Amino acid sequence: MCRNGRLGKGTYQRMAEEETLTRRERRIAARQSQILTAAARVFSQKGYAGATTREIAETADMAEGTLYNYFGCKQDLLIGVAEAYADDVVAYMQSLAGDSMGDMMRQLFAARFRSGRERRLFMVLLSEARLNPDIDHSKIQAAFYRIIEATEAMLTAAITAGRMRPVNVQVAARAFSATIMGFGALFELGGDIRAGLTADNDGIFSPDWLGDMVTDLYLHGLKLEE
Amino acid sequence: MCRNGRLGKGTYQRMAEEETLTRRERRIAARQSQILTAAARVFSQKGYAGATTREIAETADMAEGTLYNYFGCKQDLLIGVAEAYADDVVAYMQSLAGDSMGDMMRQLFAARFRSGRERRLFMVLLSEARLNPDIDHSKIQAAFYRIIEATEAMLTAAITAGRMRPVNVQVAARAFSATIMGFGALFELGGDIRAGLTADNDGIFSPDWLGDMVTDLYLHGLKLEE
Amino acid sequence: MCRNGRLGKGTYQRMAEEETLTRRERRIAARQSQILTAAARVFSQKGYAGATTREIAETADMAEGTLYNYFGCKQDLLIGVAEAYADDVVAYMQSLAGDSMGDMMRQLFAARFRSGRERRLFMVLLSEARLNPDIDHSKIQAAFYRIIEATEAMLTAAITAGRMRPVNVQVAARAFSATIMGFGALFELGGDIRAGLTADNDGIFSPDWLGDMVTDLYLHGLKLEE
Amino acid sequence: MCRNGRLGKGTYQRMAEEETLTRRERRIAARQSQILTAAARVFSQKGYAGATTREIAETADMAEGTLYNYFGCKQDLLIGVAEAYADDVVAYMQSLAGDSMGDMMRQLFAARFRSGRERRLFMVLLSEARLNPDIDHSKIQAAFYRIIEATEAMLTAAITAGRMRPVNVQVAARAFSATIMGFGALFELGGDIRAGLTADNDGIFSPDWLGDMVTDLYLHGLKLEE
DNA sequence: AATGAATGAGACTTCATTCAT
DNA sequence: TATGAATGAAGTCTCATTCAT
């Protein structure tokens, strides 16, 4: 078992905060990033249980033992991946801040539908975070919470600016995230489920088209316009 | 590995078709049901990889070897659970057929938000179906597709009856399912994410209240009413 | 089941060809040899099915998992043992090349009758090669074939040199090998069967005496000398 | 484990000796014979370890539990098969008693080379008798010894009658049996080993041709005729 | 700091044997 | 007497983690 909280000998937590890194710290950060990139790829392809440390090490082009110089155990890799993922998503949301409500939603949906790796990673993070008793849930919860918070901020801004009707922001932010996650998961299932989404679009699936459709649902709802 | 298609010595597939079951067939069906109930419980608690056949057998109150008299291997248990789950959901949707659009949605959302076991099971089925190379994806895909089809039928009926505006039914059915799934998954994460959903409700989370909120979003959308 | 052809990470096949081995390759070869020696011992005592990987590992004085760093699965151990065994026998036959026909036969019979381990190993290889559906027959066939070929070469040389009458070499080589194998197996059975072979020799069995007797049969036949 | 010596509730041992069998005893004997026939078939196809009691029961067209009404355990089946096999071989040898030495040998070799099932059964009996620690060796030893004795008797008769030179009968009988057994095993290996035996015979293997060739070796030996 | 061989706990699965019906 | 479902011990193999080099 992994003594929790230990992230190898590294100084991962400090990285984001400190600007003046020594050469040693920069090397460590680079190594950790290299490992997390490999881990994200393998987790998204094989799931957490199916990913072996051997394959992660090979993907990161280093020996298995080296992983353990930078991360305490396999679950720390998952936590690291979750945090890096949340960083990306939050940064992307903030980059959209200036757009109109509809454009923002369209972008967000489309961006998340676009990459299979990301869709699968989402699924892995969610299900392992909840179900794997070896995993320290709180860290992954926190990562997801940062995404939810960013979404709440976005919606609150839109309501405050009078660009959206005053719904319950907490529910809406979660429904919004849930739709993206669930859609990604469902989409990844493939087969007839996916086929249904491409039939009337000349057989060619387009994340942007799908983003438009879902945005339309969220903006206008299902009710008859009177 | 498991030679697919073998479900022990049982006659699981015939169950749905034949009305007159011999005593032997009834006993086999009862045993399979007993096993699947146990498997669903353990999968939902531990995930697929984390569930051991030993624990499933203990939960089903039988010896480990007995499982294999009714199911060929562990993955057949997952497929069986997926099929039983889809049966339940579809049956539930059909039982709501007479309700108004809004009531139906409220019921559906609330019903799925209610049980933690079901929320987690959904997650397990999705992520294992996609990521576990040992699993025969097609069977689980098919189970999910039956749910999607039932949802499409529900929406089509509402549109035909003039109770809903004519959105793309395929997209809407998937978005709808995705929201339920994703919400369930997110909700299960717990921590602050869940806390946000209970704060304004005197700290007591209510599936029905949540169903109302999400239904409102889906019916009326986010846009300002003009 | 075992994906055939995988012999751990090792470079077993290259051993015979390369003269300049790196230190790593030498260590791997040494480990493989250590394992095969242990496997040969346990297989010869317990048979293939009766031999457990646990016991082989204990005999080789290493952990069970270590076996699998050098051999892909249990059957690869058997194949390795068969190949090493064929190597030994062929080398021994070639070392006798200069002897007279009768001496050669005497040596061969005696050498094979001497070691119980070898007699039993022969039996295991033969019966598993044929009857165990998990075993890749071709590899073990090939090992035996090398022994047959060496025997054919020996007989052909004797005929060409005019030291033997021109019998069908293919049949004779097989009959010769068969007699050794069968004798070994029968001998191993023990009890009265073995007792019969020692009675007139002061109760002390001697492989050399037995080699002489069988060689006499093969050289002179059973027919009355006219 | 099987309490040795118990052969179910049956009266197997008495069968051969008593002429006046009650109806019950005849039924038991018929059942046992039915089971042993099935067991011989499955053992010869799968080996002892590879044969399952389930398959033997299916082949005998009865339920698994029924086997245990007639035989105490799996190894008793093997012993029963060995005894029945020895009965057959001895009876066959005695039926040849009137033939000339050469004809007798030709018949014996050919008869044993003819049936693949018999060749494999021989191999199974031998290797399990020696290597399987669960098997009571003495019973199978005794069965084989009866074959050896019959062969000794045959050879002794030939020597006494002046039709054979006075070799060591015990060695010759064993060498003879060994050659048949070993040839059978080798032959069963197949591949190139078997191919070598068919090449110069228009590619069609004939047990009779092989019997002739081996008999010639045994009668005339390998030595140059001077 | 990097390596990768060694470790061994634990998972899934098979199957001989028992016994209630 | 025949049945066949239930049992559970035991086997092979995987893989996260450690540590000597």
PDB file of N, CA and C in Angstrom, chain A residues 165-196:
ATOM      1  N   ARG A 165     -31.488  33.326 -17.586  1.00  0.00           N
ATOM      2  CA  ARG A 165     -32.526  33.433 -16.572  1.00  0.00           C
ATOM      3  C   ARG A 165     -31.985  32.860 -15.253  1.00  0.00           C
ATOM      4  N   PRO A 166     -32.463  33.319 -14.139  1.00  0.00           N
ATOM      5  CA  PRO A 166     -31.854  33.006 -12.835  1.00  0.00           C
ATOM      6  C   PRO A 166     -32.187  31.605 -12.324  1.00  0.00           C
ATOM      7  N   VAL A 167     -31.556  30.625 -12.918  1.00  0.00           N
ATOM      8  CA  VAL A 167     -31.753  29.246 -12.441  1.00  0.00           C
ATOM      9  C   VAL A 167     -30.873  29.009 -11.221  1.00  0.00           C
ATOM     10  N   ASN A 168     -31.067  27.867 -10.580  1.00  0.00           N
ATOM     11  CA  ASN A 168     -30.198  27.465  -9.474  1.00  0.00           C
ATOM     12  C   ASN A 168     -28.826  27.153 -10.049  1.00  0.00           C
ATOM     13  N   VAL A 169     -27.867  28.000  -9.723  1.00  0.00           N
ATOM     14  CA  VAL A 169     -26.556  27.884 -10.350  1.00  0.00           C
ATOM     15  C   VAL A 169     -25.859  26.585  -9.980  1.00  0.00           C
ATOM     16  N   GLN A 170     -26.027  26.163  -8.756  1.00  0.00           N
ATOM     17  CA  GLN A 170     -25.345  24.935  -8.336  1.00  0.00           C
ATOM     18  C   GLN A 170     -25.868  23.726  -9.096  1.00  0.00           C
ATOM     19  N   VAL A 171     -27.171  23.658  -9.211  1.00  0.00           N
ATOM     20  CA  VAL A 171     -27.733  22.540  -9.975  1.00  0.00           C
ATOM     21  C   VAL A 171     -27.328  22.641 -11.442  1.00  0.00           C
ATOM     22  N   ALA A 172     -27.435  23.816 -11.989  1.00  0.00           N
ATOM     23  CA  ALA A 172     -27.159  23.966 -13.422  1.00  0.00           C
ATOM     24  C   ALA A 172     -25.710  23.633 -13.746  1.00  0.00           C
ATOM     25  N   ALA A 173     -24.803  24.083 -12.893  1.00  0.00           N
ATOM     26  CA  ALA A 173     -23.390  23.800 -13.156  1.00  0.00           C
ATOM     27  C   ALA A 173     -23.137  22.303 -13.134  1.00  0.00           C
ATOM     28  N   ARG A 174     -23.771  21.622 -12.209  1.00  0.00           N
ATOM     29  CA  ARG A 174     -23.577  20.169 -12.128  1.00  0.00           C
ATOM     30  C   ARG A 174     -24.268  19.453 -13.281  1.00  0.00           C
ATOM     31  N   ALA A 175     -25.449  19.926 -13.634  1.00  0.00           N
ATOM     32  CA  ALA A 175     -26.137  19.288 -14.759  1.00  0.00           C
ATOM     33  C   ALA A 175     -25.319  19.455 -16.030  1.00  0.00           C
ATOM     34  N   PHE A 176     -24.784  20.609 -16.164  1.00  0.00           N
ATOM     35  CA  PHE A 176     -23.969  20.944 -17.321  1.00  0.00           C
ATOM     36  C   PHE A 176     -22.762  20.006 -17.409  1.00  0.00           C
ATOM     37  N   SER A 177     -22.004  19.915 -16.339  1.00  0.00           N
ATOM     38  CA  SER A 177     -20.857  19.016 -16.303  1.00  0.00           C
ATOM     39  C   SER A 177     -21.293  17.573 -16.500  1.00  0.00           C
ATOM     40  N   ALA A 178     -22.409  17.237 -15.864  1.00  0.00           N
ATOM     41  CA  ALA A 178     -22.879  15.859 -15.961  1.00  0.00           C
ATOM     42  C   ALA A 178     -23.202  15.500 -17.401  1.00  0.00           C
ATOM     43  N   THR A 179     -23.818  16.443 -18.098  1.00  0.00           N
ATOM     44  CA  THR A 179     -24.179  16.157 -19.480  1.00  0.00           C
ATOM     45  C   THR A 179     -22.924  15.904 -20.319  1.00  0.00           C
ATOM     46  N   ILE A 180     -21.941  16.745 -20.125  1.00  0.00           N
ATOM     47  CA  ILE A 180     -20.708  16.556 -20.892  1.00  0.00           C
ATOM     48  C   ILE A 180     -20.078  15.207 -20.569  1.00  0.00           C
ATOM     49  N   MET A 181     -19.965  14.943 -19.288  1.00  0.00           N
ATOM     50  CA  MET A 181     -19.352  13.676 -18.884  1.00  0.00           C
ATOM     51  C   MET A 181     -20.133  12.490 -19.398  1.00  0.00           C
ATOM     52  N   GLY A 182     -21.425  12.539 -19.160  1.00  0.00           N
ATOM     53  CA  GLY A 182     -22.256  11.402 -19.536  1.00  0.00           C
ATOM     54  C   GLY A 182     -22.274  11.217 -21.041  1.00  0.00           C
ATOM     55  N   PHE A 183     -22.337  12.324 -21.738  1.00  0.00           N
ATOM     56  CA  PHE A 183     -22.341  12.246 -23.194  1.00  0.00           C
ATOM     57  C   PHE A 183     -21.036  11.628 -23.689  1.00  0.00           C
ATOM     58  N   GLY A 184     -19.970  12.088 -23.101  1.00  0.00           N
ATOM     59  CA  GLY A 184     -18.675  11.521 -23.494  1.00  0.00           C
ATOM     60  C   GLY A 184     -18.632  10.032 -23.260  1.00  0.00           C
ATOM     61  N   ALA A 185     -19.111   9.625 -22.101  1.00  0.00           N
ATOM     62  CA  ALA A 185     -19.078   8.200 -21.777  1.00  0.00           C
ATOM     63  C   ALA A 185     -19.940   7.403 -22.740  1.00  0.00           C
ATOM     64  N   LEU A 186     -21.152   7.903 -22.922  1.00  0.00           N
ATOM     65  CA  LEU A 186     -22.093   7.218 -23.807  1.00  0.00           C
ATOM     66  C   LEU A 186     -21.525   7.129 -25.208  1.00  0.00           C
ATOM     67  N   PHE A 187     -20.987   8.221 -25.636  1.00  0.00           N
ATOM     68  CA  PHE A 187     -20.414   8.297 -26.961  1.00  0.00           C
ATOM     69  C   PHE A 187     -19.307   7.274 -27.139  1.00  0.00           C
ATOM     70  N   GLU A 188     -18.504   7.144 -26.111  1.00  0.00           N
ATOM     71  CA  GLU A 188     -17.385   6.207 -26.178  1.00  0.00           C
ATOM     72  C   GLU A 188     -17.845   4.764 -26.280  1.00  0.00           C
ATOM     73  N   LEU A 189     -19.038   4.511 -25.785  1.00  0.00           N
ATOM     74  CA  LEU A 189     -19.549   3.145 -25.860  1.00  0.00           C
ATOM     75  C   LEU A 189     -19.585   2.652 -27.291  1.00  0.00           C
ATOM     76  N   GLY A 190     -19.869   3.576 -28.199  1.00  0.00           N
ATOM     77  CA  GLY A 190     -19.832   3.226 -29.614  1.00  0.00           C
ATOM     78  C   GLY A 190     -21.020   2.395 -30.036  1.00  0.00           C
ATOM     79  N   GLY A 191     -20.867   1.686 -31.133  1.00  0.00           N
ATOM     80  CA  GLY A 191     -21.934   0.831 -31.628  1.00  0.00           C
ATOM     81  C   GLY A 191     -23.135   1.642 -32.075  1.00  0.00           C
ATOM     82  N   ASP A 192     -24.315   1.102 -31.862  1.00  0.00           N
ATOM     83  CA  ASP A 192     -25.533   1.752 -32.305  1.00  0.00           C
ATOM     84  C   ASP A 192     -25.731   3.098 -31.640  1.00  0.00           C
ATOM     85  N   ILE A 193     -25.234   3.193 -30.411  1.00  0.00           N
ATOM     86  CA  ILE A 193     -25.415   4.431 -29.680  1.00  0.00           C
ATOM     87  C   ILE A 193     -24.762   5.577 -30.419  1.00  0.00           C
ATOM     88  N   ARG A 194     -23.596   5.330 -30.901  1.00  0.00           N
ATOM     89  CA  ARG A 194     -22.883   6.365 -31.632  1.00  0.00           C
ATOM     90  C   ARG A 194     -23.491   6.529 -33.017  1.00  0.00           C
ATOM     91  N   ALA A 195     -23.862   5.395 -33.610  1.00  0.00           N
ATOM     92  CA  ALA A 195     -24.401   5.446 -34.962  1.00  0.00           C
ATOM     93  C   ALA A 195     -25.600   6.387 -35.024  1.00  0.00           C
ATOM     94  N   GLY A 196     -26.442   6.348 -33.995  1.00  0.00           N
ATOM     95  CA  GLY A 196     -27.629   7.184 -33.989  1.00  0.00           C
ATOM     96  C   GLY A 196     -27.302   8.665 -34.116  1.00  0.00           C
TER      97      GLY A 196
END
